[in-house]
Coordinates of C-alpha atoms in Angstrom, one line a residue:
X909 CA 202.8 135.8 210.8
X910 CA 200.0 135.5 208.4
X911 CA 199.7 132.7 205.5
X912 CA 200.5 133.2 202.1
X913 CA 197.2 134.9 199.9
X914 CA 197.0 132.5 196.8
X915 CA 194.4 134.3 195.5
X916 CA 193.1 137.7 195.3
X917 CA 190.0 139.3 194.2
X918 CA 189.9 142.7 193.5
X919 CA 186.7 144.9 193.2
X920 CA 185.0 142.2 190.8
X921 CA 181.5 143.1 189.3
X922 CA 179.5 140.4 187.4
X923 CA 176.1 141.7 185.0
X924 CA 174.0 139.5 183.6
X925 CA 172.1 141.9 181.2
X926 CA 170.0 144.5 184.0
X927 CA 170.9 141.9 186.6
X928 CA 173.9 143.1 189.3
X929 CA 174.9 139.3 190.0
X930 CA 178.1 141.0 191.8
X931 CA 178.8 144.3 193.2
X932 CA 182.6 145.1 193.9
X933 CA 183.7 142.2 195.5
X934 CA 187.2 142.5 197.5
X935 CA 188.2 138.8 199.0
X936 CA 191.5 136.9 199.7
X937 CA 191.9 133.4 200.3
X938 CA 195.2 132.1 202.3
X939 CA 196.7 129.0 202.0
X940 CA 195.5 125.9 204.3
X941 CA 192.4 127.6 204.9
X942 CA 188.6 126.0 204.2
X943 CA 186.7 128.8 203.9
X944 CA 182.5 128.6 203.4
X945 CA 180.9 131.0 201.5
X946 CA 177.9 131.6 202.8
X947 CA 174.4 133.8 201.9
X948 CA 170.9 133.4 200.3
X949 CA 169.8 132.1 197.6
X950 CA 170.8 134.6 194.7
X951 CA 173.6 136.0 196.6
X952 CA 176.3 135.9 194.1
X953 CA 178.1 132.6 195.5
X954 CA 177.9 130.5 192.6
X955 CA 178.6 133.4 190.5
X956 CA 181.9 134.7 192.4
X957 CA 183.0 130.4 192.4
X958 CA 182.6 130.6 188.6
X959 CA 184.5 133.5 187.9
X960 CA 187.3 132.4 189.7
X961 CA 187.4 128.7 188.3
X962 CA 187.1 130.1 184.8
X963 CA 183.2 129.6 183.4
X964 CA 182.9 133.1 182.8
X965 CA 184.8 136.3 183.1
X966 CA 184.0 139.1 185.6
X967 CA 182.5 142.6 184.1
X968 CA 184.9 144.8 185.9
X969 CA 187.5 144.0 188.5
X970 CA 190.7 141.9 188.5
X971 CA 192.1 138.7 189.9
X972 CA 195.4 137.5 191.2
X973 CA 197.3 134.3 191.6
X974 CA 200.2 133.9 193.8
X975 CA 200.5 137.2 193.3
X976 CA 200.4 137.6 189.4
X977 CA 197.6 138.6 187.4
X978 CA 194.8 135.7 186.6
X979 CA 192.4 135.8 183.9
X980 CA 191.2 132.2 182.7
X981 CA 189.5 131.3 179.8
X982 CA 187.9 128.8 180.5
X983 CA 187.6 125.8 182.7
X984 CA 190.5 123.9 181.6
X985 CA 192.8 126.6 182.0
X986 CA 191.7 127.8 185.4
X987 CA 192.7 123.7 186.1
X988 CA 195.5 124.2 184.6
X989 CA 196.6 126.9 186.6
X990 CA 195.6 124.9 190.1
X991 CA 192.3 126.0 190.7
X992 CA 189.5 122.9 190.1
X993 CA 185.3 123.2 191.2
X994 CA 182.6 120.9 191.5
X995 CA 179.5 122.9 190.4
X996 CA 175.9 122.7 192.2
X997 CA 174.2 121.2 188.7
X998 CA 175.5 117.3 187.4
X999 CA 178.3 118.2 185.3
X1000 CA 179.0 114.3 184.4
X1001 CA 178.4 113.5 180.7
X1002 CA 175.8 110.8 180.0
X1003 CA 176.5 108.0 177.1
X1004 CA 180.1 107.7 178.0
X1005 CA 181.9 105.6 180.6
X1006 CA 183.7 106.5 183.6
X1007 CA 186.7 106.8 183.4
X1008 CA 186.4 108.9 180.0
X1009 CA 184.2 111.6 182.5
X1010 CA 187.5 111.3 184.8
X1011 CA 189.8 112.0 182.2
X1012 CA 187.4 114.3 179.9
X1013 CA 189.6 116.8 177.7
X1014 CA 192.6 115.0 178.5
X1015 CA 191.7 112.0 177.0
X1016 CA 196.0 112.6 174.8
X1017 CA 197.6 111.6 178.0
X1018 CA 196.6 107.8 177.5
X1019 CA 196.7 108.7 173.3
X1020 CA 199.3 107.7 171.0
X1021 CA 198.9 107.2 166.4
X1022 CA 195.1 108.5 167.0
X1023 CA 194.5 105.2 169.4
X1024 CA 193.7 105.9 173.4
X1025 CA 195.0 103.0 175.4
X1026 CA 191.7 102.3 177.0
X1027 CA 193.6 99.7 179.8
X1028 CA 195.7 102.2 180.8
X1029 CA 192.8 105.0 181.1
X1030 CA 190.8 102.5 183.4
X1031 CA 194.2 101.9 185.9
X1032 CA 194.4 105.3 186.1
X1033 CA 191.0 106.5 186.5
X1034 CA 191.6 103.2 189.4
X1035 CA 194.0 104.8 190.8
X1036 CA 192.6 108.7 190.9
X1037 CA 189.6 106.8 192.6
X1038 CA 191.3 104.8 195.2
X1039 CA 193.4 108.3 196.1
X1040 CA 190.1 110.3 196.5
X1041 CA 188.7 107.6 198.5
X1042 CA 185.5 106.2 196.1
X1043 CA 185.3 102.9 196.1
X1044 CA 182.7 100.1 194.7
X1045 CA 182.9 102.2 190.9
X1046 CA 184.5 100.6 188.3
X1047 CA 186.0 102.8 185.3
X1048 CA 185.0 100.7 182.6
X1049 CA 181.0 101.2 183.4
X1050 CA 179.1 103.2 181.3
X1051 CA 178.0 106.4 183.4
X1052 CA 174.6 105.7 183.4
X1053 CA 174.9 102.7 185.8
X1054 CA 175.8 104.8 188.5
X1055 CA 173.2 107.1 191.2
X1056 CA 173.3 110.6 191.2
X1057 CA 175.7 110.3 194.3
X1058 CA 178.3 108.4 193.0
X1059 CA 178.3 110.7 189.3
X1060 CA 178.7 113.7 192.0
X1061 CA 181.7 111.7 193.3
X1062 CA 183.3 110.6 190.0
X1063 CA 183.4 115.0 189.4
X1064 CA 185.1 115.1 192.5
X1065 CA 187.7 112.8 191.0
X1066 CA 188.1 114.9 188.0
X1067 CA 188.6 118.2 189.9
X1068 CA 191.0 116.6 192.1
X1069 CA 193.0 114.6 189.5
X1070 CA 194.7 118.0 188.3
X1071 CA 195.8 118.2 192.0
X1072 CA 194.2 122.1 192.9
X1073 CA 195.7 124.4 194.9
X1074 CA 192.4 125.6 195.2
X1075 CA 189.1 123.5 195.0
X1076 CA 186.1 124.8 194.8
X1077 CA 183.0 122.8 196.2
X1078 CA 179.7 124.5 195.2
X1079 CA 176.4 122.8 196.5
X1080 CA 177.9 119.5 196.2
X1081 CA 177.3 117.8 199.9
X1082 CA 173.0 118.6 199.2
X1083 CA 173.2 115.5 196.9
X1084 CA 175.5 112.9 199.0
X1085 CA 174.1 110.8 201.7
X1086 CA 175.9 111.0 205.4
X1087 CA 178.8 108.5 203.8
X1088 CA 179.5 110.5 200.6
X1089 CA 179.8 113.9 203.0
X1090 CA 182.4 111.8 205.2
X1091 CA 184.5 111.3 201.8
X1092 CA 184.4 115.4 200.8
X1093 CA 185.4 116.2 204.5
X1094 CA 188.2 114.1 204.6
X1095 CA 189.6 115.2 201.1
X1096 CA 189.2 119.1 202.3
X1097 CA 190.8 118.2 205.9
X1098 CA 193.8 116.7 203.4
X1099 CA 193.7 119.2 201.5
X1100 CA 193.8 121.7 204.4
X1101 CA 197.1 119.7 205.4
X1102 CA 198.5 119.9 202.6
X1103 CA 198.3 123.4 202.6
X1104 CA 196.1 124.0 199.8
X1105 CA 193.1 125.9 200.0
X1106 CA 188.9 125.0 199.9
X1107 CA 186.3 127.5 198.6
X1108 CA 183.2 125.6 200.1
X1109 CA 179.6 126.8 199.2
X1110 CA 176.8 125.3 201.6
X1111 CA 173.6 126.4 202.8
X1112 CA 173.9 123.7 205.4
X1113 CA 175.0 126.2 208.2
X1114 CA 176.0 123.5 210.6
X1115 CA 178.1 121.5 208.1
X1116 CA 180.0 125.0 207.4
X1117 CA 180.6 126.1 211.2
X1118 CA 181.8 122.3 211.6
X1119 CA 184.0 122.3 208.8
X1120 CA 185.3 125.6 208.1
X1121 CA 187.9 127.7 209.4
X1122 CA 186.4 131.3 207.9
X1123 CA 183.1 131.9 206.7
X1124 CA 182.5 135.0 204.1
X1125 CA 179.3 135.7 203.8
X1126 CA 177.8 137.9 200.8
X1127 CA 174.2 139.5 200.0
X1128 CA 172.3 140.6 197.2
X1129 CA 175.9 140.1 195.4
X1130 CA 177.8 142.7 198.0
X1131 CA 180.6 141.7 200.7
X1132 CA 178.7 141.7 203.9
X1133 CA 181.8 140.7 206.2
X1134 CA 184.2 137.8 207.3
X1135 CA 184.5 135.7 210.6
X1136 CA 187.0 133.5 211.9
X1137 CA 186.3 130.3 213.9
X1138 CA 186.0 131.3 217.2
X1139 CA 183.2 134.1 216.0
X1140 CA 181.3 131.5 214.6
X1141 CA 177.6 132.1 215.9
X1142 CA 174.6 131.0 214.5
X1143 CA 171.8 133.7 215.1
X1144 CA 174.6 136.1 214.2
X1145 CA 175.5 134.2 211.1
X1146 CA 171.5 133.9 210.5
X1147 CA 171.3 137.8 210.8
X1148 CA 174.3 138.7 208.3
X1149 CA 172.8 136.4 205.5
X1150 CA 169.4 138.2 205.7
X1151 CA 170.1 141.5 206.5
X1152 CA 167.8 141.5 209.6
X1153 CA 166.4 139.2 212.3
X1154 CA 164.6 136.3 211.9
X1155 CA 161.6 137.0 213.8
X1156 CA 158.6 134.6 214.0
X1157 CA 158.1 130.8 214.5
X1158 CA 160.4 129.1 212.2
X1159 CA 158.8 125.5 211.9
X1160 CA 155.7 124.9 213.4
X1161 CA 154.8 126.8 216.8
X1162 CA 152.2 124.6 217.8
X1163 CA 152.0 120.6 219.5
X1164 CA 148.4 119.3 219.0
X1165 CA 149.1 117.5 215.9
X1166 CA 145.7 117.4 215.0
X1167 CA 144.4 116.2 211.4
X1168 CA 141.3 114.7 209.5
X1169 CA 139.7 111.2 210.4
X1170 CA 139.9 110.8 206.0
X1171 CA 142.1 108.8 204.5
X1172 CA 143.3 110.3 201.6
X1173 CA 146.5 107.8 200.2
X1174 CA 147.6 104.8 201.9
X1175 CA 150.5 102.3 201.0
X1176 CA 149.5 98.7 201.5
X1177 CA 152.0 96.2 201.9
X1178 CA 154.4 97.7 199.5
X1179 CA 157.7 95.3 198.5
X1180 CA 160.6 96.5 196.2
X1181 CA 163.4 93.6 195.8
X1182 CA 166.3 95.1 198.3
X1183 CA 165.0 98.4 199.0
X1184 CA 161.3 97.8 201.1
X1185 CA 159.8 95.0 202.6
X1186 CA 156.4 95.6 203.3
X1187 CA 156.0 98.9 204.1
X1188 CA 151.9 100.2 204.7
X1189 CA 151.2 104.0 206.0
X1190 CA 147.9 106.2 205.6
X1191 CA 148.1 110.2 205.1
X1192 CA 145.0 111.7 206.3
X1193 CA 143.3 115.0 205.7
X1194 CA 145.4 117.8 206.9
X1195 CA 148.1 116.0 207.6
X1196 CA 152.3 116.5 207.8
X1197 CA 153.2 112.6 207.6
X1198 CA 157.3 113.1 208.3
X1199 CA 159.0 110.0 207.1
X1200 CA 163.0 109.7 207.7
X1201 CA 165.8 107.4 208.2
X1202 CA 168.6 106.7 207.1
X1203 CA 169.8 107.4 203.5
X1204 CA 169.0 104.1 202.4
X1205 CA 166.3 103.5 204.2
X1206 CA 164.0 102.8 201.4
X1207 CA 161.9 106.7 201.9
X1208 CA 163.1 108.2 198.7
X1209 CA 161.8 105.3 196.8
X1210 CA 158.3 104.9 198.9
X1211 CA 157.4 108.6 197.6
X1212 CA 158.0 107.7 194.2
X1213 CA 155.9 104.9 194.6
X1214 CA 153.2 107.2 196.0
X1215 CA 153.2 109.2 192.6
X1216 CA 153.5 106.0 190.5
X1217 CA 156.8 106.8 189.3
X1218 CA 157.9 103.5 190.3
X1219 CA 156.4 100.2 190.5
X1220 CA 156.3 97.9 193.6
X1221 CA 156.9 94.0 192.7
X1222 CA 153.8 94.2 195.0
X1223 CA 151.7 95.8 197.3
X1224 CA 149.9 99.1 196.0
X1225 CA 149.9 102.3 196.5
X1226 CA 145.7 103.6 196.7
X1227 CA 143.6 107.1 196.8
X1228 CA 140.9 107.9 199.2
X1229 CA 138.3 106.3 196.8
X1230 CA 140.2 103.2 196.7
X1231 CA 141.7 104.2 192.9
X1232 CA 145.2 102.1 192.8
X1233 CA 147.7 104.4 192.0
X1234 CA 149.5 103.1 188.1
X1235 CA 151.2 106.6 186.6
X1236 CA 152.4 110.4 187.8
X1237 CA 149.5 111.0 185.1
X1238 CA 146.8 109.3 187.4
X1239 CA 148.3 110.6 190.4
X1240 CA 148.3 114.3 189.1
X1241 CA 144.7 114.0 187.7
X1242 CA 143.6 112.6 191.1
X1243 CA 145.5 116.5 192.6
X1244 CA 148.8 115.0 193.9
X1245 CA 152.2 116.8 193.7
X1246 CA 155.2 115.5 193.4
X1247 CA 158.6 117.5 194.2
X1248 CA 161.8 115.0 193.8
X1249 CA 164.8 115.5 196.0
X1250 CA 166.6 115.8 192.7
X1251 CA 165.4 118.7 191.5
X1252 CA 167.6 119.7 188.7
X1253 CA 166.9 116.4 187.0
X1254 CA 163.3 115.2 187.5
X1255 CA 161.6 118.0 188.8
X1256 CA 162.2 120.7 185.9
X1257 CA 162.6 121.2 182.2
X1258 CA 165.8 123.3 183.0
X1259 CA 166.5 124.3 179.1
X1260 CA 162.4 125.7 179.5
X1261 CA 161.3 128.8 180.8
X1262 CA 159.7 129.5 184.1
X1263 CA 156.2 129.7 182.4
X1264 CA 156.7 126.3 181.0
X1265 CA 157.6 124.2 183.9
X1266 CA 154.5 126.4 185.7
X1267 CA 151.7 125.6 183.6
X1268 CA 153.0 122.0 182.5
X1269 CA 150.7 119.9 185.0
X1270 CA 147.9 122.7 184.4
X1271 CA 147.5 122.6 180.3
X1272 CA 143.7 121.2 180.8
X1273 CA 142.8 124.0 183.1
X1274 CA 144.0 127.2 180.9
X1275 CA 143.0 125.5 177.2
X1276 CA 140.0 126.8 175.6
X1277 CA 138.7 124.6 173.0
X1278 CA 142.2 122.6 172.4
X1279 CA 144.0 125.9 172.2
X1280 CA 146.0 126.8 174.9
X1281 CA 146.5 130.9 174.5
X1282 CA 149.7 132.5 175.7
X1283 CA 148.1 135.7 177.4
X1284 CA 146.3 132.9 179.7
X1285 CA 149.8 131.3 180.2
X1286 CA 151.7 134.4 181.6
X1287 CA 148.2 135.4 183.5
X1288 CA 148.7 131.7 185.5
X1289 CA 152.3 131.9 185.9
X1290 CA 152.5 135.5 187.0
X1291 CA 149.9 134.7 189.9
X1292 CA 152.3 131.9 191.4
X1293 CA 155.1 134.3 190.4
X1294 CA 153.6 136.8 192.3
X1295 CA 152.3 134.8 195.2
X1296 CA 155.4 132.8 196.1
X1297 CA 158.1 136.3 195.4
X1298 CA 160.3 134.3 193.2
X1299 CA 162.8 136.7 192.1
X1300 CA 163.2 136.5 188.4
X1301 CA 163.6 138.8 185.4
X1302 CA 160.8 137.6 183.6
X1303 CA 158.5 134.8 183.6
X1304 CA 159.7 133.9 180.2
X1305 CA 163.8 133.7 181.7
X1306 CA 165.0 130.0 181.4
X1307 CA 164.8 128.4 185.0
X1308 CA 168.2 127.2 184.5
X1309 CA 169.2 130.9 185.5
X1310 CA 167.4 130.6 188.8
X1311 CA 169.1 130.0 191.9
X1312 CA 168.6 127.3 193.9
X1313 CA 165.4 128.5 196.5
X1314 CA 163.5 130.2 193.0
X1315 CA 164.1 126.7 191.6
X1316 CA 162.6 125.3 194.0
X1317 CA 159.7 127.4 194.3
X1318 CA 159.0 127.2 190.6
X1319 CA 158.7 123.3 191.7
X1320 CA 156.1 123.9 194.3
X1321 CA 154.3 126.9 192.0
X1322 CA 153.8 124.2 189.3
X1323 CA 151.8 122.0 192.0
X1324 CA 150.1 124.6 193.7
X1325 CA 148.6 126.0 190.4
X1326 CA 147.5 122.9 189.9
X1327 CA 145.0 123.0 193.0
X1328 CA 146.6 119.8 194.5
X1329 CA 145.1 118.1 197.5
X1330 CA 148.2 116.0 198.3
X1331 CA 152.0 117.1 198.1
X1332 CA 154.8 114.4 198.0
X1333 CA 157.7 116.4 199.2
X1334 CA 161.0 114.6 198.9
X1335 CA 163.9 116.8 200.8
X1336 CA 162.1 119.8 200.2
X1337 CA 164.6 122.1 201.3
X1338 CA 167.4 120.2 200.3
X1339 CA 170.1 123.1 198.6
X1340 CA 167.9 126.2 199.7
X1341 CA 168.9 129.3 202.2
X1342 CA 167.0 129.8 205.4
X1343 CA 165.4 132.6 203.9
X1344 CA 163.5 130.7 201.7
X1345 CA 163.3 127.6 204.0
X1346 CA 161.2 129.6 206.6
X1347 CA 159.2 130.5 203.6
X1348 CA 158.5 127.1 202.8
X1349 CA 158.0 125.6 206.3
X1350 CA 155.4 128.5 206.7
X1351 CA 154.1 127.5 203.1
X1352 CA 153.5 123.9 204.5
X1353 CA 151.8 124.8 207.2
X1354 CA 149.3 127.0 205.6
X1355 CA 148.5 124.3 203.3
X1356 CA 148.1 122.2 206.3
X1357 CA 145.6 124.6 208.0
X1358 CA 143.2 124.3 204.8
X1359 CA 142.9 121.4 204.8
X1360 CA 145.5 119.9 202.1
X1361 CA 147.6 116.6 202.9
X1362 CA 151.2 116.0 202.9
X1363 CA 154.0 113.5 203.0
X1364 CA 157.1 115.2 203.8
X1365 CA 160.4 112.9 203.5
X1366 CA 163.5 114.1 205.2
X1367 CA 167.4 113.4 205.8
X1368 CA 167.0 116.5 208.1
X1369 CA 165.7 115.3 212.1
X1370 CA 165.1 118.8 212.9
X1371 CA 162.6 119.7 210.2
X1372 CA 161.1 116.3 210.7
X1373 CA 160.1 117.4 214.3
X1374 CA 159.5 121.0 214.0
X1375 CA 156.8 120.5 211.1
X1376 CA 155.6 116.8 211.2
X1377 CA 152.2 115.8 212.8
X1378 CA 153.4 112.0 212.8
X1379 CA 156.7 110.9 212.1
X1380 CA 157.6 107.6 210.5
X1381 CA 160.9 105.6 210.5
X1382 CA 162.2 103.5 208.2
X1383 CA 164.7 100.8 208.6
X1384 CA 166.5 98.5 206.3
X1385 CA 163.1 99.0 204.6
X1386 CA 160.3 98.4 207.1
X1387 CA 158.5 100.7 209.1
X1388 CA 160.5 101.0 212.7
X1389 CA 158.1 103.2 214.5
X1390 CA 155.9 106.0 214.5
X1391 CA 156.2 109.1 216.7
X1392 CA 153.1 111.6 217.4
X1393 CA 153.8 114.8 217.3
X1394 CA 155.2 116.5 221.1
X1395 CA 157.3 119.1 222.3
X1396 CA 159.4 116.2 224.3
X1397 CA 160.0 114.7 221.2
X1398 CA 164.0 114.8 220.8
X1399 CA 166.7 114.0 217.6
X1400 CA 168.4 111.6 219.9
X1401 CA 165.3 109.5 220.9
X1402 CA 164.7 109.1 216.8
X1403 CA 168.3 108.3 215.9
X1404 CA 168.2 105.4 218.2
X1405 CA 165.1 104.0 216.0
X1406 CA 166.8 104.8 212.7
X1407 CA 170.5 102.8 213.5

């Protein structure tokens, strides 16, 4: 006897102007069911998730729920008819507290005479917390206080709060460390047993086959097919998403970690109150430098002291030349690149265009006498357009539009226009399909075979092994060890370093 459908898509089509985000899609989801939606980069996931949850209607094509017709206008009536998402971008609102990003829109429930009963909004927002399982986050805190993991949480406290028969996760897990994903699988397996259902969108293939009970798996915007658990395989899965076989190396095919004798960037000694203690590393010339660890480990914060982002209370961070590193303005004159693990919100001008984020670090190079000149602008955008096939309507489209691998790419364009010598790459396929993470992998190593240097921090063991030449561990903030590069080298023998 099959489960009850909940909801019901019927041949939906989404346009966005020429674009064909959508292409008659047909799905149904059953109750008690987690089921990952899975494809490339610009394969109408995020699209589908919104139609459903209410940002926008669908061109053509109809929707049911619990068997009668469904058309929401917006968010807040999509909640209010049990269906709730956590989108891929922040969606928490800055310059107010928590609990009023809990309770945002139904700020009447704790509102009587014009007056909201502010105690009673923080012992509920408390509450919704302690149900959800986030702890150490107190309601009464202005947003701002908190990291961009534990705003991702306080969303998923919103969208639960409504209590969803469906929820929606889109790209949330890419910006929670290993103990934020532990709190998301435990709400869907509740969730699950409470016969709701979970629409889960990941490019982690892994995390899906682990926590899924379907997968659906769409490209270019067109139903491709459906698999249960127990046809769960992951060159098959591989092979549905990109419409062919992945043939070539994916990381790195070769073992003699060779690189330059030049120092190009070295850490001395570098102390941050709670976070490092000491840590010292040299990058040399053509060099992958992998560093990992744990999420806390302290990596994230040692790039940004590489770019001068942040500041060390001391120890330096020092070029080549023996230039101490102050500012991202010194770094970028001195040819380093910088890509953030949080993309959306320190890598790009998201309300900008595509040729604005691109030529940003390059002004000095296409100016001609002070003027910078627009025909020169599209000439140096459309070359990295061009060379790095990111898939866009025009170089002049808002990079907000992009999905998440273009993003990303426009990120790496911007630095590679620049003629950098040294890339500081923080998760840098963090939220990107395996499409485009072969692309980037292969991208690395190219740089790496003329000549250019790179420090490549990772959560992920497996691309810390398949790409690095030498891979450092952090932990609790110091250096742990170093591994060369070898074909023996295992994720096993580097967890036991890192815990």
């Amino acid at each position: 006897m099959s489960a009850e459908i909940i909801l019901k898509a019927n041949h939906i089509s989404k346009n966005f102007g020429l674009t064909h985000a959508l292409k008659d899609i047909s799905i149904q989801i059953e109750r008690g069911e987690i089921i990952g939606l899975i494809g490339e980069n610009g394969s109408g996931k995020s699209t589908f998730s919104s139609i459903i949850s209410g940002v926008y209607p669908a061109t053509s094509g109809t929707l049911e729920l619990k068997g009668q017709p469904y058309k929401p206008s917006d968010t807040m009536d999509a909640q209010r008819c049990g269906i709730s998402m956590v989108a891929q971008e922040m969606g928490t609102l800055p310059g107010i507290g928590v609990a009023d990003n809990i309770f945002l829109g139904r700020e009447e429930k704790f509102t009587k005479y014009g007056i909201v009963n502010r105690k009673e909004m923080y012992q509920e927002a408390a509450k919704a917390m302690e149900v959800v399982g986030v702890a150490g986050i107190n309601p009464a805190d202005p947003i701002s206080r908190y990291s961009l993991e534990e705003r991702k949480l306080i969303e998923v406290v919103r969208a639960l709060y409504s209590e969803p028969e469906i929820f929606i996760v889109d790209e949330t897990t890419t910006a929670l460390s290993q103990k934020g994903r532990d709190i998301i699988y435990k709400i869907l397996r509740r969730l699950q047993e409470q016969d709701k259902s979970v629409l889960f969108i990941s490019h982690d293939l892994e995390e899906l086959m682990t926590v899924c009970s379907k997968l659906i798996i769409l490209r270019d915007g067109v139903f491709i097919e459906e698999l249960e658990q127990k046809d769960f395989e992951e060159e098959r899965i591989k092979e549905l998403m990109v419409g062919r076989k992945l043939t070539g190396d994916y990381y790195r095919s070769d073992y003699d970690g060779n690189f330059g004798e030049e120092v190009v960037l070295k850490a001395e000694n570098v102390h941050i109150k709670q976070v490092l203690e000491g840590v010292s590393l040299e990058l040399h010339k053509g060099e992958i430098l992998g560093i990992g660890g744990l999420t806390d480990c302290g990596m994230h914060e040692l790039g940004r002291v590489l770019f001068g982002i942040e500041k060390p209370v001391y120890g330096e961070a020092v070029l080549g030349n023996g230039e101490v590193i102050h500012s991202p303005k010194q770094a970028i004159k001195n040819k380093i690149g910088y890509v953030s693990k949080n993309r959306d919100q320190e890598a790009l001008i998201l309300s900008a265009s595509i040729m604005d984020n691109m030529v940003l670090p390059s002004l000095s190079k296409i100016s001609s006498a002070g003027l910078i000149f627009k025909g020169a602008e599209k000439k140096f955008t459309a070359r990295q357009v061009d060379g790095l096939s990111i898939k866009c309507r025009e170089i002049t489209q808002d990079v907000k539009d992009l999905s998440g691998g273009n993003k990303q790419k426009v990120v790496f364009g911007k630095w590679l226009a620049n003629e950098s010598e040294i890339f500081i790459l923080d998760c840098p396929t963090r939220g990107i399909d395996i499409g485009v993470k072969a692309f980037m992998y292969q991208l690395m190593y190219q740089l790496k075979k003329e000549n250019k240097s790179i420090i490549m921090i990772s959560e992920e063991l497996p691309e810390l092994i398949g790409m690095s030449d030498r891979i450092m561990i952090l932990r609790k903030g110091r250096v742990q060890k170093i591994f060369e590069r070898s074909p023996k080298l295992s994720e096993s023998v580097i967890i036991k370093e890192m815990v």
